Tab-separated table of C-alpha atoms in Angstrom:
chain	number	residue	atom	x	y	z
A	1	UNK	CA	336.717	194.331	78.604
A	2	UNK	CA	333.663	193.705	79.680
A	3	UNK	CA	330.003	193.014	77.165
A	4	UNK	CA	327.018	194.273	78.916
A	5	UNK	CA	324.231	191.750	78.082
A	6	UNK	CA	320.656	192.091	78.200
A	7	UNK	CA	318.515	189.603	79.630
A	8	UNK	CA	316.316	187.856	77.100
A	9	UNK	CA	312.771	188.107	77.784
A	10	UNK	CA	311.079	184.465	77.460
A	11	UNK	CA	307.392	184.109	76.974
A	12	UNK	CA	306.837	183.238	80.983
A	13	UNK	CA	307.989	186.734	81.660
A	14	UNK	CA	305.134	187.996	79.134
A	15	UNK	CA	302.347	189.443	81.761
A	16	UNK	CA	299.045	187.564	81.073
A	17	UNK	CA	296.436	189.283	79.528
A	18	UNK	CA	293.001	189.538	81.192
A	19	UNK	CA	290.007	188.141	80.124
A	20	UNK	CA	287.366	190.867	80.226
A	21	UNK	CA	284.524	189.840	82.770
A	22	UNK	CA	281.177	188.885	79.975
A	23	UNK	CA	279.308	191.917	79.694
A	24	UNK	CA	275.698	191.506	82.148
A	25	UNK	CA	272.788	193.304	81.533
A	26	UNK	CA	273.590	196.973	83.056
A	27	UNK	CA	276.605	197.070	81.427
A	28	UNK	CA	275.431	195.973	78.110
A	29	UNK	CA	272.638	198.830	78.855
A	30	UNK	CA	274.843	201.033	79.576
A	31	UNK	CA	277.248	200.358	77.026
A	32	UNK	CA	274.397	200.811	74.372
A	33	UNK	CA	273.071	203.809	75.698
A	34	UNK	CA	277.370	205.179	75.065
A	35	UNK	CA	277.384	203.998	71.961
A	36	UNK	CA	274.093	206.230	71.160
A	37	UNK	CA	275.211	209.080	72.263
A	38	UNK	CA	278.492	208.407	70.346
A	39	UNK	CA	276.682	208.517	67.081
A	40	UNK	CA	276.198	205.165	66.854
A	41	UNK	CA	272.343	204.782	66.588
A	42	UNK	CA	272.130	201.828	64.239
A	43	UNK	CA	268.412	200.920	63.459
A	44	UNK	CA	266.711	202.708	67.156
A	45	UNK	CA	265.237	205.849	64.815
A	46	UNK	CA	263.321	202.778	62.666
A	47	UNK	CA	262.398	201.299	65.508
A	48	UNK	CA	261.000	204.011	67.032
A	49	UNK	CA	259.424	205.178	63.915
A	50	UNK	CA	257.838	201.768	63.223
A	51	UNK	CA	256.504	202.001	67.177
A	52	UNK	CA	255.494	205.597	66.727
A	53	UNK	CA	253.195	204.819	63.494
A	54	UNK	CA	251.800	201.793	64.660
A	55	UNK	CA	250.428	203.578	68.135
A	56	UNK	CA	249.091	206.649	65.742
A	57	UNK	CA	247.358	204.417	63.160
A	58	UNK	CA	245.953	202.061	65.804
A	59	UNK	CA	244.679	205.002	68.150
A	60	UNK	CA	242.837	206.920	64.477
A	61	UNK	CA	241.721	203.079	62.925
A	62	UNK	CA	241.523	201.230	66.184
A	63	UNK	CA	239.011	198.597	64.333
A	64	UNK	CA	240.974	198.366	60.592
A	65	UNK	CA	244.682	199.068	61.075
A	66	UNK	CA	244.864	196.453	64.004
A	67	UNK	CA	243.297	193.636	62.899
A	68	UNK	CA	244.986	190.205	61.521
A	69	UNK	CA	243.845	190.854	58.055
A	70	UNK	CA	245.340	194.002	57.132
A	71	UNK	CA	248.659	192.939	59.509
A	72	UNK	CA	248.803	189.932	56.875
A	73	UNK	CA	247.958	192.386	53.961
A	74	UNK	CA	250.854	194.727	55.376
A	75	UNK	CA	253.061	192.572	55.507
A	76	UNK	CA	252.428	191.024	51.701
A	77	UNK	CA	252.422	194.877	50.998
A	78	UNK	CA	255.931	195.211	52.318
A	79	UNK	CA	257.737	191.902	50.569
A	80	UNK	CA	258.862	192.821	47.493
A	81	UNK	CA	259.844	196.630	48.559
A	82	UNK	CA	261.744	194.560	51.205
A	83	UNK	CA	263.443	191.849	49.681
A	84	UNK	CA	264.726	194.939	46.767
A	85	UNK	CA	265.841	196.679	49.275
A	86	UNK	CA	268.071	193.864	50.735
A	87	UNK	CA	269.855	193.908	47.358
A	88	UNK	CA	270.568	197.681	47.226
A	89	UNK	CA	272.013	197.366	50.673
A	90	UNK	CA	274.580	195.594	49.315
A	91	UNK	CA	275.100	198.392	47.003
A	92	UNK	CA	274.945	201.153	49.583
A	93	UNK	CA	277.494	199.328	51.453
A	94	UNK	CA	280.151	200.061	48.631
A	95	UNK	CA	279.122	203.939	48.852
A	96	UNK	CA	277.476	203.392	45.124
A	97	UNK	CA	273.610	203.347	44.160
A	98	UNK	CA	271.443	201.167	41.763
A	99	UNK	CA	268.841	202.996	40.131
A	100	UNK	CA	267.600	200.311	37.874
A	101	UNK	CA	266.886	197.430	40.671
A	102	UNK	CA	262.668	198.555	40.474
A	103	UNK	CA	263.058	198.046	36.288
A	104	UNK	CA	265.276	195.392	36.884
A	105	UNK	CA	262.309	193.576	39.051
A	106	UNK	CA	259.948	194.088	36.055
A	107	UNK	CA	262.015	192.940	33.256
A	108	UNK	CA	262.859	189.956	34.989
A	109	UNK	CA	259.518	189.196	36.339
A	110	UNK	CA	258.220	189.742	32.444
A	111	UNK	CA	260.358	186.876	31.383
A	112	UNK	CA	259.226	184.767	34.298
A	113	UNK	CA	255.683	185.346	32.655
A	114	UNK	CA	256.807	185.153	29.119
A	115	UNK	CA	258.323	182.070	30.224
A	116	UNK	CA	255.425	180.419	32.670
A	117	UNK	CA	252.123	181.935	30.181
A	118	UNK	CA	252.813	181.979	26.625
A	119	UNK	CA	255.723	179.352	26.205
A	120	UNK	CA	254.087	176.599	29.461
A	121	UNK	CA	257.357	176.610	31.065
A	122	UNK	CA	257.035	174.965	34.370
A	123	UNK	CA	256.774	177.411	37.727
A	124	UNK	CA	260.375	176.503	38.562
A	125	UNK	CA	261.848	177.254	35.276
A	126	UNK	CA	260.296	180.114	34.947
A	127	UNK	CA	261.877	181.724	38.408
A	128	UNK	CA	265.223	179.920	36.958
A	129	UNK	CA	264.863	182.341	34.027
A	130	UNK	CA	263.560	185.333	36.109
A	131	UNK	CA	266.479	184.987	38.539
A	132	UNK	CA	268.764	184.349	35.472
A	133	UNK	CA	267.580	187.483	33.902
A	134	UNK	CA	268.460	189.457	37.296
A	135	UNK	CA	272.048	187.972	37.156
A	136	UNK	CA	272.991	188.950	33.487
A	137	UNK	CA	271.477	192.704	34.633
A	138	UNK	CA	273.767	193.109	37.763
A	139	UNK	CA	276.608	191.639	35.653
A	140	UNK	CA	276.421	194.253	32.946
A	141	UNK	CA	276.165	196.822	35.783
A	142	UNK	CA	278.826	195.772	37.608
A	143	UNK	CA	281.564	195.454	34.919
A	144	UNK	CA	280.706	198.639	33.452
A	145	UNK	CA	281.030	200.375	36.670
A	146	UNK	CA	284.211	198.380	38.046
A	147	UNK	CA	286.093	197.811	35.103
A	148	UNK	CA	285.425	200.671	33.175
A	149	UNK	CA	284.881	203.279	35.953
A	150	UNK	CA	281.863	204.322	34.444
A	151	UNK	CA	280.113	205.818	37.808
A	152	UNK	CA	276.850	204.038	39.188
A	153	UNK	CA	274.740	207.207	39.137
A	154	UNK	CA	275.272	207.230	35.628
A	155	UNK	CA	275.103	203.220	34.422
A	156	UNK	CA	272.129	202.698	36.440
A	157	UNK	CA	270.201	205.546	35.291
A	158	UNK	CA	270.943	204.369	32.056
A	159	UNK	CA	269.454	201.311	32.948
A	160	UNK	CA	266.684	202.698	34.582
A	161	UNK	CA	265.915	203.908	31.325
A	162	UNK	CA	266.305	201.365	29.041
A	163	UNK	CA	264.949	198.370	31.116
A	164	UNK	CA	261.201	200.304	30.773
A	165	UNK	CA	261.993	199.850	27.023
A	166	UNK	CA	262.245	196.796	27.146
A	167	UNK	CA	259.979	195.692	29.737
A	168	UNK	CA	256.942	197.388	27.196
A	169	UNK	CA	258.725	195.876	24.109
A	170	UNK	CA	258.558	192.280	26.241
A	171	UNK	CA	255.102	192.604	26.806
A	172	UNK	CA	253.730	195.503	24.675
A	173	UNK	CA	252.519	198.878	25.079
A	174	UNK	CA	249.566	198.767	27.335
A	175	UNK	CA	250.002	194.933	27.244
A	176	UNK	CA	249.403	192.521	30.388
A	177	UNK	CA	250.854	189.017	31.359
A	178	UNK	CA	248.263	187.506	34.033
A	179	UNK	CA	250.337	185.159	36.342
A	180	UNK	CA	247.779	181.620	36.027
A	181	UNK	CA	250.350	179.003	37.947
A	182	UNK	CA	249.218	178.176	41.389
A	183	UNK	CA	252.485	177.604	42.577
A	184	UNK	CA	253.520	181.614	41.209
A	185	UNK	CA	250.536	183.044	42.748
A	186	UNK	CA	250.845	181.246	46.074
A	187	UNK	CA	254.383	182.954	46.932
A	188	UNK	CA	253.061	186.300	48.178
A	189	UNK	CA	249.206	185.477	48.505
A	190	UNK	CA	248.792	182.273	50.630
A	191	UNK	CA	249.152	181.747	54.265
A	192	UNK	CA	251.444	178.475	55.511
A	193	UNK	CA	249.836	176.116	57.558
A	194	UNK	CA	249.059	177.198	61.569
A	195	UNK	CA	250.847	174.736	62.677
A	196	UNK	CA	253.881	175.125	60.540
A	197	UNK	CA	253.643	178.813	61.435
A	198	UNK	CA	254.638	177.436	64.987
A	199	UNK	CA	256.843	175.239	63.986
A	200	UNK	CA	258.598	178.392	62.053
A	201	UNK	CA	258.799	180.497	65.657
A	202	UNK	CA	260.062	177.551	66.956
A	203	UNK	CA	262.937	176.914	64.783
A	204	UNK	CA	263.691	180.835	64.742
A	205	UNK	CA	263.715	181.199	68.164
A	206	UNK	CA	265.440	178.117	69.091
A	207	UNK	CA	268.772	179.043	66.333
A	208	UNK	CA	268.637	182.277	67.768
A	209	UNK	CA	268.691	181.271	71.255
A	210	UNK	CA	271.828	178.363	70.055
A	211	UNK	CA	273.961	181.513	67.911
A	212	UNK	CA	273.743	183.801	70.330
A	213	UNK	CA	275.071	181.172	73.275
A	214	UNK	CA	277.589	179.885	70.850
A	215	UNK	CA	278.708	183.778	69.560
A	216	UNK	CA	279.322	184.289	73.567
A	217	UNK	CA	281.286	181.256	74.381
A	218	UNK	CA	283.326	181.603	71.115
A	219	UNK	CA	284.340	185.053	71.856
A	220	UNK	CA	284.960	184.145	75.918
A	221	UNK	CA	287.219	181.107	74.574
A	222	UNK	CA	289.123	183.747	72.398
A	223	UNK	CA	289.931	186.309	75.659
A	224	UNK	CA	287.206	188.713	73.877
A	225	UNK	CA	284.482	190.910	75.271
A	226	UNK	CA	280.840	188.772	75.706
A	227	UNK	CA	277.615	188.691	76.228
A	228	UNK	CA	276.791	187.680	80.014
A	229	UNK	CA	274.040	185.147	80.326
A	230	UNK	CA	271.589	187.503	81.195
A	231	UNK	CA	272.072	189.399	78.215
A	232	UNK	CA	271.500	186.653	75.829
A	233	UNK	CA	268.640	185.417	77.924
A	234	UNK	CA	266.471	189.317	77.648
A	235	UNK	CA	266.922	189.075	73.933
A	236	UNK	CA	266.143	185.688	73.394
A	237	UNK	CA	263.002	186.558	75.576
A	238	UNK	CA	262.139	189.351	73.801
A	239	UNK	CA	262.248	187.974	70.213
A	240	UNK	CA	259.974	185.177	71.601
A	241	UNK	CA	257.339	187.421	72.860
A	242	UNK	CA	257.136	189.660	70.067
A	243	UNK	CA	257.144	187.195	67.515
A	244	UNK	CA	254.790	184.924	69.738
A	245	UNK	CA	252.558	187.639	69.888
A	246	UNK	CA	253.036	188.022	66.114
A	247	UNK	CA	252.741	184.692	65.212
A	248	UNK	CA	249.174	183.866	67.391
A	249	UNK	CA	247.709	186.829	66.360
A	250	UNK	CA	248.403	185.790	62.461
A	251	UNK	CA	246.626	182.261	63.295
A	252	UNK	CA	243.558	183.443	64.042
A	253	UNK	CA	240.841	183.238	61.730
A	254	UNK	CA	240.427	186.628	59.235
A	255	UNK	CA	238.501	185.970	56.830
A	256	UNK	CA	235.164	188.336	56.893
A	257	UNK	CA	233.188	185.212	55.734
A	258	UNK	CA	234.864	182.250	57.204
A	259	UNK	CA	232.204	180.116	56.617
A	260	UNK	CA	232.701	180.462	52.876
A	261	UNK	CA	236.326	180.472	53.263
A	262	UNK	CA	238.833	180.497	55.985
A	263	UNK	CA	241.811	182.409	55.857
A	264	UNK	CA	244.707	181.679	58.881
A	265	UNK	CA	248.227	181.321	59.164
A	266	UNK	CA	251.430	183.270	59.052
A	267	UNK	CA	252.027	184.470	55.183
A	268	UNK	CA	254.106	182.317	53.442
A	269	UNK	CA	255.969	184.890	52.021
A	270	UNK	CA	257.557	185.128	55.717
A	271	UNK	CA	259.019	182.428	55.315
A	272	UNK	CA	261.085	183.636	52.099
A	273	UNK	CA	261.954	186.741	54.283
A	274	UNK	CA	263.626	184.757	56.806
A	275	UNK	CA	265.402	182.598	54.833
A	276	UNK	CA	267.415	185.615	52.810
A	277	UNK	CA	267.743	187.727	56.689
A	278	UNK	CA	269.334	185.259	57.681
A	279	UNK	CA	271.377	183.613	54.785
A	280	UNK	CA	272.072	187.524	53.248
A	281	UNK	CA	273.463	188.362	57.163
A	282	UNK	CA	275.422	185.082	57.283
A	283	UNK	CA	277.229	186.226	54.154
A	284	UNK	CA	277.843	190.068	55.417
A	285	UNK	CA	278.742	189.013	58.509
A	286	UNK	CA	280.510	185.734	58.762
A	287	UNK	CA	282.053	185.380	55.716
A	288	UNK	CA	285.364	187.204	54.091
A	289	UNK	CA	283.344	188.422	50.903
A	290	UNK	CA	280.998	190.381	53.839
A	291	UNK	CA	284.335	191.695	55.422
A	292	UNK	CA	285.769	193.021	52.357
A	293	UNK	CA	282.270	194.558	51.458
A	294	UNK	CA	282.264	196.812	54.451
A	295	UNK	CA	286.150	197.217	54.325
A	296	UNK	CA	285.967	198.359	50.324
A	297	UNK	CA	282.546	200.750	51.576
A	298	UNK	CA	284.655	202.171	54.661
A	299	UNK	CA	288.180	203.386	52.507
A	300	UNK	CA	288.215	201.191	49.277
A	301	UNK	CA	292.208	202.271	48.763
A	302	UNK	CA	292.424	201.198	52.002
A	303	UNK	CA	291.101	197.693	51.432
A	304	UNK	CA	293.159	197.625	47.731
A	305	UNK	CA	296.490	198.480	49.787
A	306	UNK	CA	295.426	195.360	52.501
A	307	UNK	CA	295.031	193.119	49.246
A	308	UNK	CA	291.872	193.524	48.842
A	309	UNK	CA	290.513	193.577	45.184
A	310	UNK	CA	287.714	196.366	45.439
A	311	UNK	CA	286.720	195.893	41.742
A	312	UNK	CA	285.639	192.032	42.003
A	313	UNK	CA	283.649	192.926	45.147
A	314	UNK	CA	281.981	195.515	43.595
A	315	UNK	CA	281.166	193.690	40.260
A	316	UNK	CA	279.850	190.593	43.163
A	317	UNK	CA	277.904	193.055	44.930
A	318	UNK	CA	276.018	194.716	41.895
A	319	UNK	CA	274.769	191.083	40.790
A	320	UNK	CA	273.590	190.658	43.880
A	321	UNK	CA	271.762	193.273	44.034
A	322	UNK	CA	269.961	193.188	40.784
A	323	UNK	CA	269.357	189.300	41.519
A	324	UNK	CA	267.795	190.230	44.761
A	325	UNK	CA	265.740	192.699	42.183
A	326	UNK	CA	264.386	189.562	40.287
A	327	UNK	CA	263.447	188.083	43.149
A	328	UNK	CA	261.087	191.180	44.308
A	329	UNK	CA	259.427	190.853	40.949
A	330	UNK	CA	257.995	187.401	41.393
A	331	UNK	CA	256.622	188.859	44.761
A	332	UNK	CA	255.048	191.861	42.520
A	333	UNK	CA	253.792	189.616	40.189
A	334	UNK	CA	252.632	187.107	42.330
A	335	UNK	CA	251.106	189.763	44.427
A	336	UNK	CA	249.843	191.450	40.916
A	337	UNK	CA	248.254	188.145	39.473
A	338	UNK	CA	250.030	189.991	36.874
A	339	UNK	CA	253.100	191.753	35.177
A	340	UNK	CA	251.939	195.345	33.909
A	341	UNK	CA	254.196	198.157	32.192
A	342	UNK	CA	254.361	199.712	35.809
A	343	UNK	CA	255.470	196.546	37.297
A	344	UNK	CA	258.786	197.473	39.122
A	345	UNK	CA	257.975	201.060	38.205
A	346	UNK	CA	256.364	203.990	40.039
A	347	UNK	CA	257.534	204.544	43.279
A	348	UNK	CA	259.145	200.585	43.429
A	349	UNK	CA	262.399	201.691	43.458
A	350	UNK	CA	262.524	205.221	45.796
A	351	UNK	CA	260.401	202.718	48.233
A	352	UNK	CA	263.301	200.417	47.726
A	353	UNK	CA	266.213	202.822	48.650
A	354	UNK	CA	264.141	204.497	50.946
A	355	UNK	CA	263.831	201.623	53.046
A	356	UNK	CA	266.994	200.865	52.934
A	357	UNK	CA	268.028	204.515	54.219
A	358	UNK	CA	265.245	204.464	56.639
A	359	UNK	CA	266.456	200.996	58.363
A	360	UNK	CA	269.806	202.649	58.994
A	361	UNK	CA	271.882	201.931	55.950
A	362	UNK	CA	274.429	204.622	55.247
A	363	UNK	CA	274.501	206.238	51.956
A	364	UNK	CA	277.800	206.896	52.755
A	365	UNK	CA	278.974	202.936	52.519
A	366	UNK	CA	280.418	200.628	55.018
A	367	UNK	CA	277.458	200.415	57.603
A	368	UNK	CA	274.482	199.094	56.886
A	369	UNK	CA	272.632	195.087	57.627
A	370	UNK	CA	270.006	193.185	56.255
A	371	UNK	CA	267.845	194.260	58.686
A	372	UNK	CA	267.641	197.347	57.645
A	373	UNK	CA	265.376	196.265	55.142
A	374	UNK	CA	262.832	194.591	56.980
A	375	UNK	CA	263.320	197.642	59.364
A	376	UNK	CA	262.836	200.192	56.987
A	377	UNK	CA	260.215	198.276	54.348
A	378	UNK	CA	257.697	197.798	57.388
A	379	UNK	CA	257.912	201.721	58.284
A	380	UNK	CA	256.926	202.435	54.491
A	381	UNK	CA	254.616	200.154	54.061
A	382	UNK	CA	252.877	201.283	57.532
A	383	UNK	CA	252.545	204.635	55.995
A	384	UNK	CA	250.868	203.421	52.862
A	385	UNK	CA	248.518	201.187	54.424
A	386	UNK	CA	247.892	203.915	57.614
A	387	UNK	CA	247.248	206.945	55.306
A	388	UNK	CA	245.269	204.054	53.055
A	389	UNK	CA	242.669	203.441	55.808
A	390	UNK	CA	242.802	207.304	56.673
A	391	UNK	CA	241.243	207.516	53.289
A	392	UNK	CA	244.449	210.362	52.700
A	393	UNK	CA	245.265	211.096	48.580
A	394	UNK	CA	248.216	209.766	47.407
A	395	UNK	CA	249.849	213.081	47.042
A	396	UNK	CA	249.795	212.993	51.348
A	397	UNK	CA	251.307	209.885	51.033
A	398	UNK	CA	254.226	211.221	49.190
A	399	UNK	CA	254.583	213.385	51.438
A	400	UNK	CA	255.143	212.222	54.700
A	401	UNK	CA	256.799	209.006	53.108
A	402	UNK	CA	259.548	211.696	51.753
A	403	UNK	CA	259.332	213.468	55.508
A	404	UNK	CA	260.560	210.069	56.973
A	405	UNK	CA	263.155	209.764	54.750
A	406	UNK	CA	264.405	212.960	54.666
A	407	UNK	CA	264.447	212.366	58.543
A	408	UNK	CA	266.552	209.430	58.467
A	409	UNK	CA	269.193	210.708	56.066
A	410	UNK	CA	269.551	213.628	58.435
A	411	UNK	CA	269.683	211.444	61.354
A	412	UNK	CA	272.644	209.119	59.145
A	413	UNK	CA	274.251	212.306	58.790
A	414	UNK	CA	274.576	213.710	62.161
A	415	UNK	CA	274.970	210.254	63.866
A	416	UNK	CA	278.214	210.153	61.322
A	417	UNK	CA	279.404	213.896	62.497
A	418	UNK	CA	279.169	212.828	65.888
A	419	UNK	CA	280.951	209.250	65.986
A	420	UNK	CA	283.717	211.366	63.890
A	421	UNK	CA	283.637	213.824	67.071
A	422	UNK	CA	283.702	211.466	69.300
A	423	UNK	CA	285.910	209.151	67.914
A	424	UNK	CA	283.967	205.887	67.502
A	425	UNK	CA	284.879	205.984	63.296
């Protein structure tokens, strides 16, 4: 009797697998121009949109829209709409919505004045208390709607509602705070330095340039696909001519009477917005709260069945979000001299989500970046300062701003029926 044996198969008899060639620059085109057509646009339509206003406004206010003072105006327009924004991404990532962040931003940025003008707090305290306020907000959220189920259509409106009463019982009905400390009123009014506006590009370009060569070599080393040289090289290029051209035309002197008083420099609210792009997308994307964000947006019993606790990520995400809020009121009160019973109010928050949406955030959760809000804050706030110089009514305003987001939800949708068609989700 004979036992048939089977050879054993040792790892020297495993065929090697090959390391894909690092992707050049007609491949990466290429590649991107697939992935478009798969349904995965990202933040193009934004782009575009932001490239398509800009030419309109500057060809119908060639002398206004253009020049370095209302650039710098737009963008202190644009901040606090922005950074608010950031923090509902966070919540549109989980498939939920926050209603209350533009209340949220008032409330908070009432006890930063309560704080700084009737009790002399110093500046720093008072933003300690502001962001504090923000905090306990998102934390109340968040436990109501992930431990008690309560949905976040429902909490937040709640919210919505109740933070206007107590943003007039904080400062009273019809009642003003006026913002006095330099330090407050510097955040989203004064320009940096021109040459630390230089210094900024600098340092931006130069991390870019060093992540985006490291990002490549890591994924080579680990037999993954990779950016070519060349690739890294156009972008890196790009960035520095854009924001180069950004950046010089920001230094130049814009002030109509600059012998009075001279007015030059990148705003230093920039600086803010590139500190939380790039520390918000190092938490989404590097770290394993950001992967359980997107995983718990994409099929949350998915994620609980991999061991992932959705209801801790969703309680995280929510305090986020409202603390982001906080933060956008100091730039409205800063911006304000002031915190008014509108502060946060009015259009604050539909700006807010609207940008978010407009960047290329799903409402649907799991795809969305911090981007997004920068993306989709500048398109708004191009609108409103374009139909501004038009001399158009508000009611126009409305209008168009509700045609560009109506636009960009209907481009989220389709892009998402034709990635499912085409299998790229």
């Amino acid at each position: 009797m004979t036992t048939a044996t089977t050879p054993a198969t040792t790892e020297d008899e495993t065929p090697p697998v090959p390391t894909p060639q690092p992707r050049e620059f007609g491949t990466a085109v290429n590649d991107y121009i697939a992935r478009v057509r798969g349904g995965d646009v990202g933040s193009l339509p934004a782009v575009l949109g932001l490239v398509a206003l800009a030419i309109v406004f500057s060809i119908l206010r060639p002398h206004t829209f253009t020049n370095a003072f209302n650039i710098a105006n737009l963008v202190n327009q644009a901040s606090a709409v922005i950074v608010i924004a950031m923090g509902v991404i966070f919540v549109l990532l989980l498939g939920e919505i926050d209603l209350s962040a533009g209340w949220t931003a008032g409330v908070a940025a009432a006890y930063m004045g309560v704080a700084a003008t009737r009790h002399g707090w110093p500046w720093w305290a008072a933003i300690i208390a502001c962001l504090l306020t923000g905090a306990v907000v998102g934390t109340v959220i968040g436990l109501l709607v992930a431990r008690l189920g309560v949905p976040s259509f429902v909490v937040t409106l709640a919210f919505f509602l109740g933070l206007q009463g107590v943003l007039l019982k904080t400062i009273g009905e019809g009642g003003t705070i006026p913002i006095r400390d330099s330090k407050l009123l510097a955040i989203n009014n004064n320009t940096m330095p021109v040459w630390l506006g230089w210094t900024l590009y600098v340092v931006i370009i130069a991390l870019y340039a060093a992540v985006s060569l490291r990002r490549a070599a890591s994924r080579r080393a680990g037999g993954l696909l990779s950016e070519g040289v060349s690739v890294v090289i156009g972008k890196v290029v790009v960035l520095a001519v854009l924001l180069g051209l950004v950046t010089f035309y920001l230094s130049t002197e814009r002030s109509r009477n600059p012998q009075v008083s001279s007015i030059k420099g990148v705003p230093e609210v920039v600086l803010l917005l590139v500190i939380l792009l790039v520390g918000l997308n190092f938490v989404l994307s590097k770290t394993r709260f950001g992967r359980h964000v997107y995983a718990v947006g994409g099929n949350a019993e998915a994620a609980r069945r991999a061991g992932i606790n959705p209801k801790q990520i969703k309680l995280f995400c929510f305090i986020i979000g409202s603390t982001l809020a906080s933060v956008g009121g100091i730039l409205l009160a800063s911006r304000d001299n002031s915190i008014s019973p509108t502060t946060g109010g009015s259009d604050t928050l539909l700006y807010a989500v609207g940008a978010a949406v407009i960047g290329g955030t799903s409402l649907f959760g799991g795809k969305g970046k911090i981007l997004d809000a920068i993306l989709g804050g500048l398109v708004i706030a191009t609108i409103t300062n374009g139909m501004g110089l038009l001399n158009q009514p508000t009611s126009v305003v409305y209008v168009v701003t509700g045609l560009v987001l109506l636009i960009a939800a209907s481009v989220d949708a389709l892009s998402r029926r034709r990635a499912a068609s085409t299998g790229r989700v």
